[in-house]
Amino acid sequence: MIKRLSLLLVALISLEVAAKEYKYSPTPENLKRRKEFADSKFGIFIHWGIYSMMGDGEWVMTNQNIKHKRYSQLASGFYPSKFNAKEWIEIIKNSGAKYLCFTSRHHDGFSMFHSDFTEYNIVDATPFKRDVLKELAEECNKQEIKLHLYYSHIDWGRDDFPVGGTGQNSGRDKSKENWSSYYSFMNNQLTELLTNYGEIGAIWFDGVWDKPNFDWQLEEQYRLIHSIQPQCLIANNHHKEIREGEDFQNFERDLPGQNTAGYSEGQQVSKLPLESCQTMNNTWGYNIVDDNYKSTKEIIHFLLRNVGMGANLLLNVGPGPDGSFPEEAATRLKEIGEWLSKYGESVYGTTAGIIPPQDWGITAMKDNTMYVHILNLNNNSLHLPIKGYKVKNAISLINGKSVETKQDKNGVTLYFDEIPTEIDHIIKVELKPI
Ligand code: FHN
């Protein structure tokens, strides 16, 4: 009896020690990177892989019930003749985005980088033979764009991957499932990604939702990442609460705290930096018939609605099989860039507004400056409930003119010559706390 009790005690103590070991303390360089990330506000997501050849999105293998053996043959025909890393990063830079999140490996399991741990990669399995990630990493470095890497926890092709809710008809040999083999494979690849491509801004995981109750041994994996590159941020699109070891929180197709798309049920907004990812049309990977592009105005509004909550927008592009950006996407990126080059001061480096987002628009703060972004107002005056502040002055960023204001005990009213009709009517208000 005494022996059993002491064993139990040892077990409890070890559990406690283990739990303590899992306590993550971000390093100073990680905290610095978090701030830089939160300030950057706008990034570009790229979903690109051998699936792009089929022009039916990145889920084509599963959606069309294609066996992995057949699907993998796409690799031998993948030759994106127009791929040009310099041009991609120039487009991204000119859009005003500060970072790129690139799909290094999506659920189809194809590695878009050279890997020693599988031949199913862009260098060894395609006639293209170029490590596009290496080329992108070099260009990002030259053009000062941070590189984030999307990495899927799912693999619809490998036999050792313990099959989850998706990709069940891909023809894998389930008798060969072997989590520890698959886990080592992922960790080896993550080590490659973090040692062969310079400084990585973030690892962006996806797929845990496919097997929500499975122990993916995330803490250990996160520790590995932070031990190789402590500044590297970790985000996991598991659609659930933040877990120990993660550095920012992401939301899919929704503003933080909302759940219109159905991915964020019960996902409370954390105190970590926030990011919301969104498609430009309806799909992530290239879809040849999806012309349902959001307008530049809609995208800028979605960016601003994020900014008002202190969040970043990660806007997706699905390049075609030839390696070029769809024209519609390139045009929108150019227009967003033109807008941001004029009004970027009211976006970059701001924090969430002191007034919660409203139907008329949002506010964003930079020290004692409040940027009022009017997106939808049918009036030529606007009352802002800001108690505890005195307005020193207010100017329109659209025409540089001073804006008439009237202070009362509940805040301040701004008066405009006309009802604002621009994409975003921005007023810069200098405040003094009282
Ligand atoms: O299944 C993926 C999907 O293909 C895409 O990569 C998005 C991006 O957020 N994430 C998953 C769905 O949650």
Tab-separated table of N, CA and C and ligand atoms in Angstrom, residues 45 47 58-59 103 106-107 150 154 204 206-207 209 237 239 252 263 277 284, ligand 1:
chain	number	residue	atom	x	y	z
A	45	PHE	N	-0.731	35.702	-48.111
A	45	PHE	CA	-0.753	34.252	-47.983
A	45	PHE	C	-0.631	33.702	-49.404
A	47	HIS	N	-1.089	30.125	-51.462
A	47	HIS	CA	-1.387	28.696	-51.576
A	47	HIS	C	-0.965	28.277	-52.978
A	58	GLU	N	-6.919	23.714	-53.535
A	58	GLU	CA	-5.892	22.869	-52.898
A	58	GLU	C	-6.457	21.576	-52.312
A	59	TRP	N	-7.782	21.469	-52.271
A	59	TRP	CA	-8.411	20.246	-51.741
A	59	TRP	C	-8.800	19.288	-52.863
A	103	THR	N	2.891	28.378	-48.510
A	103	THR	CA	2.550	26.972	-48.202
A	103	THR	C	3.735	26.060	-48.533
A	106	HIS	N	1.250	21.465	-48.054
A	106	HIS	CA	-0.186	21.484	-47.737
A	106	HIS	C	-0.646	20.061	-47.440
A	107	HIS	N	-1.961	19.864	-47.286
A	107	HIS	CA	-2.464	18.547	-46.866
A	107	HIS	C	-2.144	17.435	-47.866
A	150	TYR	N	3.742	28.262	-43.971
A	150	TYR	CA	2.578	27.407	-43.681
A	150	TYR	C	3.078	25.968	-43.705
A	154	ILE	N	-1.410	17.624	-41.601
A	154	ILE	CA	-2.081	16.508	-42.292
A	154	ILE	C	-1.221	16.042	-43.463
A	204	TRP	N	3.390	28.562	-39.495
A	204	TRP	CA	1.930	28.689	-39.469
A	204	TRP	C	1.355	27.289	-39.694
A	206	ASP	N	-1.395	24.150	-39.696
A	206	ASP	CA	-2.803	23.955	-40.070
A	206	ASP	C	-3.081	22.452	-40.080
A	207	GLY	N	-4.275	22.056	-39.658
A	207	GLY	CA	-4.668	20.660	-39.829
A	207	GLY	C	-5.033	19.910	-38.564
A	209	TRP	N	-7.260	20.382	-36.602
A	209	TRP	CA	-8.727	20.245	-36.549
A	209	TRP	C	-9.206	18.935	-37.184
A	237	ASN	N	-3.505	27.148	-36.781
A	237	ASN	CA	-4.893	27.356	-37.208
A	237	ASN	C	-5.744	26.145	-36.800
A	239	HIS	N	-8.282	26.360	-34.896
A	239	HIS	CA	-9.650	26.866	-34.711
A	239	HIS	C	-10.098	26.785	-33.245
A	252	GLU	N	-9.793	32.344	-39.242
A	252	GLU	CA	-9.942	32.059	-40.676
A	252	GLU	C	-11.234	32.657	-41.210
A	263	TYR	N	-15.517	28.557	-38.584
A	263	TYR	CA	-14.238	27.943	-38.166
A	263	TYR	C	-13.861	28.304	-36.726
A	277	CYS	N	-7.029	35.456	-41.662
A	277	CYS	CA	-6.700	35.181	-43.064
A	277	CYS	C	-7.983	35.150	-43.899
A	284	TRP	N	-8.576	29.148	-51.820
A	284	TRP	CA	-7.182	29.419	-51.425
A	284	TRP	C	-6.247	29.065	-52.591
B	1	FHN	O1	-7.851	23.114	-45.134
B	1	FHN	C1	-7.177	24.327	-45.082
B	1	FHN	C2	-7.406	25.154	-46.317
B	1	FHN	O2	-7.014	24.438	-47.434
B	1	FHN	C3	-6.607	26.433	-46.222
B	1	FHN	O3	-5.218	26.158	-46.181
B	1	FHN	C4	-7.017	27.185	-45.007
B	1	FHN	C5	-6.254	28.468	-44.772
B	1	FHN	O4	-6.575	28.993	-43.550
B	1	FHN	N1	-6.892	26.369	-43.785
B	1	FHN	C6	-7.511	25.057	-43.813
B	1	FHN	C7	-8.884	25.033	-43.335
B	1	FHN	O5	-8.986	25.514	-42.030
